[in-house]
CSV table of C-alpha atoms in Angstrom, one decimal:
chain,number,residue,atom,x,y,z
A,1,UNK,CA,-28.5,-16.7,124.2
A,2,UNK,CA,-29.3,-20.3,123.2
A,3,UNK,CA,-32.9,-20.8,124.2
A,4,UNK,CA,-33.7,-23.2,127.1
A,5,UNK,CA,-31.4,-25.9,128.5
A,6,UNK,CA,-32.1,-28.2,125.6
A,7,UNK,CA,-33.5,-31.7,125.8
A,8,UNK,CA,-30.9,-33.3,128.1
A,9,UNK,CA,-29.0,-35.1,125.4
A,10,UNK,CA,-32.1,-36.4,123.7
A,11,UNK,CA,-30.7,-35.1,120.4
A,12,UNK,CA,-27.9,-37.7,120.7
A,13,UNK,CA,-25.9,-37.9,117.5
A,14,UNK,CA,-27.2,-34.7,116.0
A,15,UNK,CA,-26.1,-32.4,118.9
A,16,UNK,CA,-23.1,-30.3,117.7
A,17,UNK,CA,-21.1,-28.0,120.0
A,18,UNK,CA,-21.3,-24.5,118.4
A,19,UNK,CA,-18.0,-23.5,120.0
A,20,UNK,CA,-16.3,-26.4,118.1
A,21,UNK,CA,-18.0,-25.3,114.9
A,22,UNK,CA,-16.6,-21.8,115.5
A,23,UNK,CA,-13.1,-23.1,116.1
A,24,UNK,CA,-13.1,-25.3,112.9
A,25,UNK,CA,-14.4,-22.3,110.9
A,26,UNK,CA,-11.5,-20.3,112.4
A,27,UNK,CA,-9.1,-23.0,111.1
A,28,UNK,CA,-10.6,-22.3,107.7
A,29,UNK,CA,-13.3,-25.0,107.2
A,30,UNK,CA,-16.7,-24.1,106.0
A,31,UNK,CA,-19.5,-23.9,108.6
A,32,UNK,CA,-21.6,-26.5,106.9
A,33,UNK,CA,-18.8,-29.0,106.6
A,34,UNK,CA,-17.6,-28.3,110.1
A,35,UNK,CA,-21.1,-29.0,111.5
A,36,UNK,CA,-21.5,-32.1,109.5
A,37,UNK,CA,-18.1,-33.5,110.5
A,38,UNK,CA,-18.8,-32.8,114.2
A,39,UNK,CA,-22.1,-34.6,113.9
A,40,UNK,CA,-20.3,-37.6,112.3
A,41,UNK,CA,-17.7,-37.8,115.2
A,42,UNK,CA,-20.1,-37.3,118.1
A,43,UNK,CA,-20.7,-33.5,118.4
A,44,UNK,CA,-17.6,-32.1,120.1
A,45,UNK,CA,-14.5,-34.0,119.2
A,46,UNK,CA,-12.6,-31.2,117.4
A,47,UNK,CA,-9.6,-33.3,116.4
A,48,UNK,CA,-11.6,-36.2,115.0
A,49,UNK,CA,-13.8,-33.7,113.1
A,50,UNK,CA,-10.7,-32.0,111.7
A,51,UNK,CA,-9.2,-35.4,110.7
A,52,UNK,CA,-12.5,-36.3,109.1
A,53,UNK,CA,-12.6,-33.1,107.1
A,54,UNK,CA,-9.0,-33.4,106.0
A,55,UNK,CA,-9.5,-37.0,105.0
A,56,UNK,CA,-12.6,-36.0,102.9
A,57,UNK,CA,-10.6,-33.1,101.3
A,58,UNK,CA,-7.7,-35.4,100.6
A,59,UNK,CA,-9.5,-37.4,97.9
A,60,UNK,CA,-10.2,-34.3,95.8
A,61,UNK,CA,-6.9,-32.5,95.6
A,62,UNK,CA,-4.6,-35.6,95.2
A,63,UNK,CA,-1.6,-33.3,94.5
A,64,UNK,CA,-0.5,-32.9,98.1
A,65,UNK,CA,0.7,-36.2,99.4
A,66,UNK,CA,1.5,-36.3,103.1
A,67,UNK,CA,5.1,-37.5,103.7
A,68,UNK,CA,4.9,-37.2,107.5
A,69,UNK,CA,2.4,-39.6,109.1
A,70,UNK,CA,0.5,-38.7,112.2
A,71,UNK,CA,2.5,-39.3,115.4
A,72,UNK,CA,5.8,-38.3,113.7
A,73,UNK,CA,7.9,-36.1,115.9
A,74,UNK,CA,9.0,-33.0,114.0
A,75,UNK,CA,11.1,-29.9,114.6
A,76,UNK,CA,9.7,-26.6,113.4
A,77,UNK,CA,12.1,-24.3,111.6
A,78,UNK,CA,12.3,-21.5,109.1
A,79,UNK,CA,8.9,-20.0,109.9
A,80,UNK,CA,9.2,-16.4,108.6
A,81,UNK,CA,5.9,-15.0,109.8
A,82,UNK,CA,5.6,-13.0,113.0
A,83,UNK,CA,5.1,-16.3,114.9
A,84,UNK,CA,8.5,-17.6,113.6
A,85,UNK,CA,10.6,-16.6,116.6
A,86,UNK,CA,8.3,-18.4,119.1
A,87,UNK,CA,7.8,-21.5,116.8
A,88,UNK,CA,11.2,-22.1,115.3
A,89,UNK,CA,13.1,-24.7,117.3
A,90,UNK,CA,10.1,-26.3,118.9
A,91,UNK,CA,9.5,-30.0,118.6
A,92,UNK,CA,6.0,-31.3,118.2
A,93,UNK,CA,4.0,-34.2,116.9
A,94,UNK,CA,2.1,-34.4,113.6
A,95,UNK,CA,-1.6,-34.8,114.3
A,96,UNK,CA,-2.9,-34.9,110.8
A,97,UNK,CA,-2.3,-33.6,107.2
A,98,UNK,CA,-4.7,-31.1,105.9
A,99,UNK,CA,-4.7,-31.8,102.1
A,100,UNK,CA,-7.0,-28.9,101.2
A,101,UNK,CA,-4.5,-26.4,102.8
A,102,UNK,CA,-1.4,-28.6,102.2
A,103,UNK,CA,-0.4,-28.1,105.8
A,104,UNK,CA,0.3,-30.3,108.7
A,105,UNK,CA,-1.4,-29.8,112.0
A,106,UNK,CA,1.4,-30.1,114.6
A,107,UNK,CA,0.7,-30.3,118.3
A,108,UNK,CA,3.4,-28.8,120.6
A,109,UNK,CA,3.5,-29.4,124.4
A,110,UNK,CA,0.3,-31.4,124.3
A,111,UNK,CA,-2.1,-28.4,124.0
A,112,UNK,CA,-1.0,-25.9,121.3
A,113,UNK,CA,-1.8,-26.8,117.7
A,114,UNK,CA,-0.4,-25.1,114.6
A,115,UNK,CA,-1.0,-25.5,110.9
A,116,UNK,CA,2.4,-25.5,109.2
A,117,UNK,CA,3.8,-26.1,105.7
A,118,UNK,CA,5.9,-29.2,105.0
A,119,UNK,CA,8.9,-27.0,104.2
A,120,UNK,CA,8.9,-25.7,107.9
A,121,UNK,CA,9.0,-29.2,109.4
A,122,UNK,CA,11.8,-31.8,109.6
A,123,UNK,CA,11.7,-35.1,111.4
A,124,UNK,CA,13.1,-34.7,114.9
A,125,UNK,CA,16.2,-36.8,115.8
A,126,UNK,CA,15.4,-39.6,118.3
A,127,UNK,CA,15.5,-38.1,121.8
A,128,UNK,CA,15.4,-34.6,120.5
A,129,UNK,CA,13.2,-32.2,122.5
A,130,UNK,CA,12.5,-28.6,121.8
A,131,UNK,CA,15.8,-26.6,122.2
A,132,UNK,CA,13.8,-24.4,124.5
A,133,UNK,CA,12.6,-27.2,126.7
A,134,UNK,CA,16.1,-28.7,127.1
A,135,UNK,CA,17.3,-25.3,128.1
A,136,UNK,CA,14.4,-25.0,130.6
A,137,UNK,CA,15.2,-28.5,132.0
A,138,UNK,CA,18.8,-27.4,132.4
A,139,UNK,CA,17.8,-24.2,134.1
A,140,UNK,CA,15.5,-26.0,136.5
A,141,UNK,CA,18.2,-28.5,137.4
A,142,UNK,CA,20.5,-25.5,138.0
A,143,UNK,CA,17.9,-23.8,140.2
A,144,UNK,CA,17.3,-27.1,142.2
A,145,UNK,CA,21.0,-27.2,142.9
A,146,UNK,CA,21.2,-23.6,144.0
A,147,UNK,CA,18.2,-24.0,146.1
A,148,UNK,CA,19.7,-27.1,147.8
A,149,UNK,CA,22.9,-25.3,148.6
A,150,UNK,CA,21.0,-22.2,149.7
A,151,UNK,CA,18.9,-24.4,152.1
A,152,UNK,CA,22.2,-25.9,153.4
A,153,UNK,CA,23.7,-22.5,154.0
A,154,UNK,CA,20.5,-21.3,155.7
A,155,UNK,CA,20.5,-24.4,157.9
A,156,UNK,CA,24.2,-23.8,158.8
A,157,UNK,CA,23.6,-20.1,159.6
A,158,UNK,CA,20.6,-21.0,161.7
A,159,UNK,CA,22.6,-23.7,163.6
A,160,UNK,CA,25.4,-21.2,164.3
A,161,UNK,CA,22.9,-18.5,165.5
A,162,UNK,CA,21.2,-21.0,167.8
A,163,UNK,CA,24.6,-22.1,169.2
A,164,UNK,CA,25.5,-18.4,169.6
A,165,UNK,CA,22.3,-17.5,171.4
A,166,UNK,CA,22.3,-20.6,173.5
A,167,UNK,CA,25.8,-19.7,174.5
A,168,UNK,CA,25.0,-16.1,175.4
A,169,UNK,CA,21.8,-17.1,177.2
A,170,UNK,CA,23.8,-19.6,179.3
A,171,UNK,CA,26.5,-16.9,179.9
A,172,UNK,CA,23.7,-14.6,181.2
A,173,UNK,CA,22.7,-17.2,183.7
A,174,UNK,CA,20.2,-19.0,181.5
A,175,UNK,CA,18.1,-15.9,181.3
A,176,UNK,CA,15.4,-14.9,180.3
A,177,UNK,CA,12.4,-14.7,178.0
A,178,UNK,CA,11.8,-11.3,179.4
A,179,UNK,CA,15.1,-9.9,178.1
A,180,UNK,CA,14.3,-11.3,174.6
A,181,UNK,CA,10.8,-9.8,174.8
A,182,UNK,CA,12.2,-6.4,175.8
A,183,UNK,CA,14.6,-6.6,172.9
A,184,UNK,CA,11.8,-7.5,170.5
A,185,UNK,CA,9.6,-4.6,171.8
A,186,UNK,CA,12.4,-2.1,171.5
A,187,UNK,CA,11.8,0.3,168.5
A,188,UNK,CA,13.8,-0.7,165.5
């Protein structure tokens, strides 16, 4: 465990979220540099810390020049690893360029981030969404239509049934909740 509840934010700028350090280390940064970067950006802003680290590393290597600026919409393609099938065809947004690893961090659907080589990214055409999401949108529209027509048929069946029952009830002399109750109580 982590000792007591801490000093209620008295540490201020120096307080670094250990979970964020772990995640940055998992991305491949050193623990020391991750801790320092987090302290620089306020303790728990992962993205800013990663950007800070990639910016720092960028000066040293110099060989890898980013050609896609942050915010560029890109399509992922040609990923051959085991993740390939679920990544290829997705459209995301470049968050930053990691010069040390010569990879782009790409954000897909607002919450998933992937480090990808430049050769697996191409600028998305204007208006292009993930092939997958367009298919999903199409499926949803199709489902909405089927649902609407199903509701219409259900309504029609219900209307006919009511007309039928009202008709038979009147034919039986406007009878009788008790007959309906007896029918409901009868074993099925």
